[in-house]
Amino acid sequence: MVDTDSFIEEAKEEIRETVGDAHAIIALSGGVDSSVAAALAYEAIGEQLTPVYVDTGLMRKGETDQIRETFSFMESLRIVDAEDRFLDELEGVVDPERKREAIGAQFIREFEREARDTDADYLVQGTIYPDRIESEGNIKSHHNVGGLPDVVDFEGIVEPVRDLYKDEVREVARALGLESVVAERMPFPGPGLAVRIVGEVTKEKVEVARDACHVVEEEVEKHDPWQAFGAVVGKATGVKGDNRVHGWIVAVRSVESRDGMTARAQELPWETLQRIQSRITGQNENVARVVYDVTHKPPATIEYE
Ligand code: XMP
């Protein structure tokens, strides 16, 4: 990207030219990519755009309320509460790729219903350059690439940030005046907390992961990681009072990266790690152990599944 302001003008012009007088829809996740795509499209075509936010129940703490507030200027915003339907679909599913498929398929059902309901002709997507590369290499099935376009017979797809890297998307977000919580926000995977839970996704594990992610994000923010979170990775023995208990293991991960394709585990101060440990075990008596992940990518991935 050469110049942010001319990128924005050209992107809006492309959206206007493509969509014309028709109606467009975008799945707004609250992440910086879809937020920028939605904001560009909204500036370009206004209420001809319907942004749809699906609350899968796998989102971060307070995320849905924050979306409602940040995007309150978009009158056409729809917020869909789909937590129960997603958890039902995930029952008994343990394989990572099957989980992604179950989430992707349910997401498509939710989105399809909204797209038909709004008579949308065009689909706007926040696909960025690394998404396309990883999908082409078949490293992982990113659910924001593919899938949606096949759902409804859209006349066309608009991907205004398709050639940008994440840091460039953030620059555009700042230039568009999107609140710093969106512009500076850590990337969050489409399948949400489900890829931070090893094995079957249950409501209990989601709550442990959500609270752990919140603590880690708060404590690690000042070290400016690319991503930082807590994941529920299994069970281990611990002691509560006089009793031995079998509780959850939370793995804390904090990585530096430019685009998510490679990453380095961050060297965090011992006090920070101890504070994280004490807050996570303190807030949830079913957590027996907190560990810190020191693996880079490669050989590990950033997420756990
Ligand atoms: P991994 O775990 O593959 O993650 O090292 C690289 C980056 O991609 C995010 N990620 C996903 N994003 N759908 C997404 O939209 C997915 O299925 C998915 N899996 C991982 C991850 O959070 C990191 O930023």
GROMACS .gro file of C-alpha atoms and ligand atoms in nm:
model
  329
    1MET     CA    1   0.000   0.000   0.000
    2VAL     CA    2   0.156   0.326  -0.108
    3ASP     CA    3  -0.060   0.590   0.055
    4THR     CA    4  -0.343   0.535   0.306
    5ASP     CA    5  -0.568   0.823   0.194
    6SER     CA    6  -0.556   0.732  -0.172
    7PHE     CA    7  -0.608   0.364  -0.083
    8ILE     CA    8  -0.929   0.462   0.102
    9GLU     CA    9  -1.062   0.674  -0.184
   10GLU     CA   10  -0.987   0.405  -0.441
   11ALA     CA   11  -1.141   0.131  -0.226
   12LYS     CA   12  -1.462   0.332  -0.177
   13GLU     CA   13  -1.481   0.410  -0.547
   14GLU     CA   14  -1.442   0.041  -0.630
   15ILE     CA   15  -1.720  -0.051  -0.386
   16ARG     CA   16  -1.954   0.216  -0.528
   17GLU     CA   17  -1.883   0.109  -0.885
   18THR     CA   18  -1.934  -0.259  -0.809
   19VAL     CA   19  -2.246  -0.234  -0.595
   20GLY     CA   20  -2.420   0.054  -0.775
   21ASP     CA   21  -2.779   0.085  -0.648
   22ALA     CA   22  -2.789  -0.273  -0.522
   23HIS     CA   23  -2.777  -0.401  -0.166
   24ALA     CA   24  -2.472  -0.547   0.008
   25ILE     CA   25  -2.415  -0.746   0.324
   26ILE     CA   26  -2.106  -0.806   0.537
   27ALA     CA   27  -2.035  -1.041   0.825
   28LEU     CA   28  -1.889  -0.810   1.088
   29SER     CA   29  -1.679  -0.999   1.341
   30GLY     CA   30  -1.545  -0.701   1.533
   31GLY     CA   31  -1.191  -0.784   1.425
   32VAL     CA   32  -0.997  -0.514   1.249
   33ASP     CA   33  -1.026  -0.670   0.900
   34SER     CA   34  -1.403  -0.695   0.879
   35SER     CA   35  -1.443  -0.366   1.068
   36VAL     CA   36  -1.233  -0.182   0.811
   37ALA     CA   37  -1.411  -0.353   0.520
   38ALA     CA   38  -1.748  -0.263   0.675
   39ALA     CA   39  -1.647   0.097   0.746
   40LEU     CA   40  -1.516   0.143   0.390
   41ALA     CA   41  -1.835  -0.004   0.247
   42TYR     CA   42  -2.056   0.199   0.480
   43GLU     CA   43  -1.878   0.521   0.382
   44ALA     CA   44  -1.915   0.422   0.018
   45ILE     CA   45  -2.277   0.307   0.005
   46GLY     CA   46  -2.435   0.393   0.344
   47GLU     CA   47  -2.752   0.208   0.438
   48GLN     CA   48  -2.734  -0.002   0.121
   49LEU     CA   49  -2.501  -0.209   0.340
   50THR     CA   50  -2.628  -0.440   0.613
   51PRO     CA   51  -2.354  -0.541   0.857
   52VAL     CA   52  -2.441  -0.865   1.038
   53TYR     CA   53  -2.269  -0.961   1.363
   54VAL     CA   54  -2.330  -1.321   1.469
   55ASP     CA   55  -2.271  -1.380   1.839
   56THR     CA   56  -2.152  -1.741   1.829
   57GLY     CA   57  -2.107  -1.756   2.207
   58LEU     CA   58  -1.737  -1.809   2.131
   59MET     CA   59  -1.647  -1.441   2.145
   60ARG     CA   60  -1.429  -1.251   2.391
   61LYS     CA   61  -1.562  -1.105   2.713
   62GLY     CA   62  -1.784  -0.804   2.651
   63GLU     CA   63  -1.727  -0.823   2.276
   64THR     CA   64  -2.090  -0.813   2.167
   65ASP     CA   65  -2.169  -0.505   2.378
   66GLN     CA   66  -1.861  -0.337   2.247
   67ILE     CA   67  -1.958  -0.403   1.885
   68ARG     CA   68  -2.303  -0.263   1.952
   69GLU     CA   69  -2.144   0.054   2.087
   70THR     CA   70  -1.861   0.098   1.835
   71PHE     CA   71  -2.085   0.050   1.534
   72SER     CA   72  -2.392   0.225   1.669
   73PHE     CA   73  -2.352   0.478   1.383
   74MET     CA   74  -2.459   0.203   1.140
   75GLU     CA   75  -2.836   0.195   1.169
   76SER     CA   76  -2.861  -0.117   0.957
   77LEU     CA   77  -2.639  -0.326   1.195
   78ARG     CA   78  -2.796  -0.660   1.291
   79ILE     CA   79  -2.683  -0.854   1.598
   80VAL     CA   80  -2.779  -1.223   1.599
   81ASP     CA   81  -2.769  -1.421   1.926
   82ALA     CA   82  -2.676  -1.773   1.813
   83GLU     CA   83  -2.484  -1.914   2.112
   84ASP     CA   84  -2.714  -2.210   2.179
   85ARG     CA   85  -2.719  -2.316   1.815
   86PHE     CA   86  -2.337  -2.311   1.792
   87LEU     CA   87  -2.290  -2.506   2.116
   88ASP     CA   88  -2.542  -2.767   1.995
   89GLU     CA   89  -2.348  -2.812   1.671
   90LEU     CA   90  -2.019  -2.850   1.862
   91GLU     CA   91  -2.143  -3.118   2.101
   92GLY     CA   92  -1.921  -3.427   2.077
   93VAL     CA   93  -1.691  -3.275   1.810
   94VAL     CA   94  -1.322  -3.316   1.901
   95ASP     CA   95  -1.125  -3.300   1.578
   96PRO     CA   96  -0.992  -2.945   1.512
   97GLU     CA   97  -1.087  -2.933   1.146
   98ARG     CA   98  -1.433  -3.086   1.215
   99LYS     CA   99  -1.482  -2.813   1.475
  100ARG     CA  100  -1.397  -2.546   1.219
  101GLU     CA  101  -1.635  -2.711   0.973
  102ALA     CA  102  -1.918  -2.726   1.228
  103ILE     CA  103  -1.869  -2.359   1.315
  104GLY     CA  104  -1.830  -2.256   0.952
  105ALA     CA  105  -2.145  -2.446   0.852
  106GLN     CA  106  -2.354  -2.297   1.133
  107PHE     CA  107  -2.217  -1.952   1.055
  108ILE     CA  108  -2.323  -1.997   0.696
  109ARG     CA  109  -2.675  -2.100   0.802
  110GLU     CA  110  -2.704  -1.791   1.021
  111PHE     CA  111  -2.566  -1.563   0.753
  112GLU     CA  112  -2.771  -1.717   0.473
  113ARG     CA  113  -3.090  -1.646   0.665
  114GLU     CA  114  -2.990  -1.282   0.710
  115ALA     CA  115  -2.874  -1.242   0.349
  116ARG     CA  116  -3.206  -1.373   0.216
  117ASP     CA  117  -3.396  -1.161   0.461
  118THR     CA  118  -3.221  -0.843   0.345
  119ASP     CA  119  -3.225  -0.935  -0.027
  120ALA     CA  120  -2.851  -0.870  -0.052
  121ASP     CA  121  -2.699  -0.884  -0.402
  122TYR     CA  122  -2.336  -0.830  -0.303
  123LEU     CA  123  -2.114  -0.976  -0.037
  124VAL     CA  124  -1.844  -0.761   0.120
  125GLN     CA  125  -1.563  -0.954   0.291
  126GLY     CA  126  -1.266  -0.851   0.506
  127THR     CA  127  -1.028  -1.106   0.356
  128ILE     CA  128  -0.665  -0.990   0.381
  129TYR     CA  129  -0.355  -1.103   0.197
  130PRO     CA  130  -0.224  -1.362   0.449
  131ASP     CA  131  -0.572  -1.529   0.462
  132ARG     CA  132  -0.551  -1.590   0.091
  133ILE     CA  133  -0.197  -1.726   0.107
  134GLU     CA  134  -0.272  -1.967   0.393
  135SER     CA  135  -0.590  -2.089   0.228
  136GLU     CA  136  -0.417  -2.141  -0.105
  137GLY     CA  137  -0.147  -2.339   0.075
  138ASN     CA  138  -0.424  -2.535   0.249
  139ILE     CA  139  -0.254  -2.479   0.585
  140LYS     CA  140  -0.582  -2.425   0.763
  141SER     CA  141  -0.937  -2.377   0.645
  142HIS     CA  142  -0.998  -2.012   0.725
  143HIS     CA  143  -1.366  -1.967   0.737
  144ASN     CA  144  -1.354  -1.612   0.609
  145VAL     CA  145  -1.231  -1.740   0.274
  146GLY     CA  146  -1.469  -1.952   0.071
  147GLY     CA  147  -1.800  -2.074   0.207
  148LEU     CA  148  -2.000  -1.754   0.221
  149PRO     CA  149  -1.986  -1.675  -0.150
  150ASP     CA  150  -2.145  -2.013  -0.228
  151VAL     CA  151  -2.433  -1.964   0.012
  152VAL     CA  152  -2.652  -1.723  -0.167
  153ASP     CA  153  -2.631  -1.656  -0.532
  154PHE     CA  154  -2.458  -1.321  -0.489
  155GLU     CA  155  -2.407  -1.111  -0.798
  156GLY     CA  156  -2.055  -1.038  -0.681
  157ILE     CA  157  -1.808  -1.022  -0.398
  158VAL     CA  158  -1.615  -0.717  -0.287
  159GLU     CA  159  -1.295  -0.761  -0.087
  160PRO     CA  160  -1.160  -0.410  -0.032
  161VAL     CA  161  -0.860  -0.508   0.185
  162ARG     CA  162  -0.761  -0.822  -0.007
  163ASP     CA  163  -0.407  -0.702  -0.084
  164LEU     CA  164  -0.320  -0.564   0.258
  165TYR     CA  165  -0.118  -0.704   0.545
  166LYS     CA  166  -0.253  -0.670   0.897
  167ASP     CA  167  -0.038  -0.368   0.989
  168GLU     CA  168  -0.161  -0.191   0.677
  169VAL     CA  169  -0.524  -0.269   0.768
  170ARG     CA  170  -0.459  -0.110   1.108
  171GLU     CA  171  -0.324   0.202   0.939
  172VAL     CA  172  -0.642   0.225   0.734
  173ALA     CA  173  -0.852   0.171   1.049
  174ARG     CA  174  -0.679   0.462   1.221
  175ALA     CA  175  -0.720   0.682   0.913
  176LEU     CA  176  -1.093   0.597   0.906
  177GLY     CA  177  -1.117   0.709   1.268
  178LEU     CA  178  -1.223   0.367   1.394
  179GLU     CA  179  -1.185   0.362   1.769
  180SER     CA  180  -0.846   0.249   1.890
  181VAL     CA  181  -1.007  -0.061   2.047
  182VAL     CA  182  -1.079  -0.177   1.693
  183ALA     CA  183  -0.771  -0.037   1.520
  184GLU     CA  184  -0.524  -0.173   1.774
  185ARG     CA  185  -0.718  -0.486   1.855
  186MET     CA  186  -0.542  -0.819   1.860
  187PRO     CA  187  -0.648  -1.048   1.579
  188PHE     CA  188  -0.913  -1.294   1.693
  189PRO     CA  189  -0.976  -1.615   1.495
  190GLY     CA  190  -1.306  -1.661   1.310
  191PRO     CA  191  -1.390  -1.981   1.506
  192GLY     CA  192  -1.330  -1.780   1.824
  193LEU     CA  193  -1.259  -1.947   2.155
  194ALA     CA  194  -1.321  -2.290   1.998
  195VAL     CA  195  -0.960  -2.299   1.872
  196ARG     CA  196  -0.842  -2.212   2.224
  197ILE     CA  197  -1.004  -2.524   2.364
  198VAL     CA  198  -0.836  -2.856   2.299
  199GLY     CA  199  -1.099  -3.125   2.242
  200GLU     CA  200  -1.474  -3.090   2.278
  201VAL     CA  201  -1.614  -2.739   2.322
  202THR     CA  202  -1.849  -2.714   2.620
  203LYS     CA  203  -2.007  -2.412   2.783
  204GLU     CA  204  -1.789  -2.463   3.090
  205LYS     CA  205  -1.464  -2.471   2.891
  206VAL     CA  206  -1.571  -2.167   2.689
  207GLU     CA  207  -1.623  -1.974   3.012
  208VAL     CA  208  -1.281  -2.076   3.147
  209ALA     CA  209  -1.115  -1.977   2.817
  210ARG     CA  210  -1.307  -1.648   2.794
  211ASP     CA  211  -1.214  -1.539   3.147
  212ALA     CA  212  -0.852  -1.650   3.099
  213CYS     CA  213  -0.824  -1.458   2.769
  214HIS     CA  214  -0.957  -1.148   2.940
  215VAL     CA  215  -0.697  -1.167   3.218
  216VAL     CA  216  -0.411  -1.236   2.977
  217GLU     CA  217  -0.510  -0.952   2.743
  218GLU     CA  218  -0.527  -0.709   3.033
  219GLU     CA  219  -0.199  -0.814   3.190
  220VAL     CA  220   0.004  -0.842   2.870
  221GLU     CA  221  -0.130  -0.540   2.682
  222LYS     CA  222   0.160  -0.315   2.787
  223HIS     CA  223   0.408  -0.557   2.628
  224ASP     CA  224   0.234  -0.496   2.296
  225PRO     CA  225   0.196  -0.855   2.173
  226TRP     CA  226   0.056  -0.949   1.835
  227GLN     CA  227  -0.177  -1.187   2.015
  228ALA     CA  228  -0.207  -1.296   2.377
  229PHE     CA  229  -0.460  -1.535   2.524
  230GLY     CA  230  -0.533  -1.827   2.753
  231ALA     CA  231  -0.634  -2.168   2.619
  232VAL     CA  232  -0.792  -2.467   2.791
  233VAL     CA  233  -0.562  -2.753   2.702
  234GLY     CA  234  -0.661  -3.042   2.927
  235LYS     CA  235  -0.696  -3.150   3.288
  236ALA     CA  236  -0.442  -3.197   3.566
  237THR     CA  237  -0.432  -3.258   3.936
  238GLY     CA  238  -0.418  -2.967   4.178
  239VAL     CA  239  -0.484  -2.899   4.546
  240LYS     CA  240  -0.768  -2.689   4.679
  241GLY     CA  241  -0.769  -2.662   5.056
  242ASP     CA  242  -0.703  -3.014   5.184
  243ASN     CA  243  -0.828  -3.188   4.872
  244ARG     CA  244  -0.670  -3.306   4.552
  245VAL     CA  245  -0.882  -3.191   4.258
  246HIS     CA  246  -0.881  -3.264   3.889
  247GLY     CA  247  -0.905  -2.923   3.725
  248TRP     CA  248  -0.843  -2.745   3.396
  249ILE     CA  249  -0.498  -2.662   3.261
  250VAL     CA  250  -0.486  -2.313   3.113
  251ALA     CA  251  -0.199  -2.244   2.874
  252VAL     CA  252  -0.101  -1.879   2.842
  253ARG     CA  253   0.034  -1.769   2.506
  254SER     CA  254   0.173  -1.431   2.405
  255VAL     CA  255   0.343  -1.389   2.069
  256GLU     CA  256   0.507  -1.127   1.851
  257SER     CA  257   0.444  -1.139   1.479
  258ARG     CA  258   0.400  -0.921   1.171
  259ASP     CA  259   0.132  -1.114   0.991
  260GLY     CA  260   0.062  -1.432   1.187
  261MET     CA  261   0.249  -1.651   0.939
  262THR     CA  262   0.545  -1.685   1.174
  263ALA     CA  263   0.559  -1.579   1.538
  264ARG     CA  264   0.788  -1.563   1.839
  265ALA     CA  265   0.683  -1.648   2.192
  266GLN     CA  266   0.728  -1.335   2.405
  267GLU     CA  267   0.967  -1.319   2.694
  268LEU     CA  268   0.741  -1.193   2.972
  269PRO     CA  269   0.850  -1.082   3.319
  270TRP     CA  270   0.807  -1.343   3.589
  271GLU     CA  271   0.586  -1.105   3.793
  272THR     CA  272   0.349  -1.068   3.500
  273LEU     CA  273   0.326  -1.444   3.458
  274GLN     CA  274   0.268  -1.490   3.830
  275ARG     CA  275  -0.004  -1.224   3.836
  276ILE     CA  276  -0.176  -1.396   3.543
  277GLN     CA  277  -0.152  -1.731   3.721
  278SER     CA  278  -0.291  -1.594   4.042
  279ARG     CA  279  -0.582  -1.412   3.875
  280ILE     CA  280  -0.680  -1.711   3.661
  281THR     CA  281  -0.669  -1.967   3.942
  282GLY     CA  282  -0.830  -1.715   4.177
  283GLN     CA  283  -1.127  -1.637   3.956
  284ASN     CA  284  -1.206  -1.997   3.871
  285GLU     CA  285  -1.172  -2.272   4.129
  286ASN     CA  286  -1.186  -2.538   3.857
  287VAL     CA  287  -0.851  -2.429   3.712
  288ALA     CA  288  -0.575  -2.644   3.865
  289ARG     CA  289  -0.275  -2.519   3.673
  290VAL     CA  290  -0.150  -2.234   3.453
  291VAL     CA  291   0.144  -2.290   3.215
  292TYR     CA  292   0.329  -2.055   2.977
  293ASP     CA  293   0.383  -2.160   2.616
  294VAL     CA  294   0.740  -2.080   2.500
  295THR     CA  295   0.708  -2.231   2.150
  296HIS     CA  296   0.761  -2.017   1.841
  297LYS     CA  297   0.570  -2.060   1.512
  298PRO     CA  298   0.701  -2.275   1.354
  299PRO     CA  299   0.705  -2.541   1.487
  300ALA     CA  300   0.382  -2.459   1.680
  301THR     CA  301   0.088  -2.262   1.544
  302ILE     CA  302  -0.037  -1.957   1.730
  303GLU     CA  303  -0.372  -2.106   1.826
  304TYR     CA  304  -0.410  -2.451   1.979
  305GLU     CA  305  -0.628  -2.611   1.714
  306XMP     P1  306  -0.230  -2.016   1.354
  306XMP     O1  307  -0.293  -2.079   1.473
  306XMP     O2  308  -0.265  -2.086   1.226
  306XMP     O3  309  -0.291  -1.871   1.342
  306XMP     O4  310  -0.082  -1.997   1.369
  306XMP     C1  311  -0.246  -1.769   1.253
  306XMP     C2  312  -0.340  -1.652   1.268
  306XMP     O5  313  -0.468  -1.687   1.216
  306XMP     C3  314  -0.567  -1.686   1.318
  306XMP     N1  315  -0.649  -1.805   1.295
  306XMP     C4  316  -0.766  -1.805   1.231
  306XMP     N2  317  -0.837  -1.703   1.179
  306XMP     N3  318  -1.002  -1.857   1.109
  306XMP     C5  319  -0.958  -1.730   1.120
  306XMP     O6  320  -1.025  -1.638   1.075
  306XMP     C6  321  -0.935  -1.965   1.159
  306XMP     O7  322  -0.980  -2.079   1.148
  306XMP     C7  323  -0.811  -1.936   1.223
  306XMP     N4  324  -0.718  -2.013   1.283
  306XMP     C8  325  -0.620  -1.932   1.324
  306XMP     C9  326  -0.492  -1.687   1.448
  306XMP     O8  327  -0.567  -1.626   1.553
  306XMP    C10  328  -0.366  -1.612   1.412
  306XMP     O9  329  -0.386  -1.473   1.414
   0.00000   0.00000   0.00000
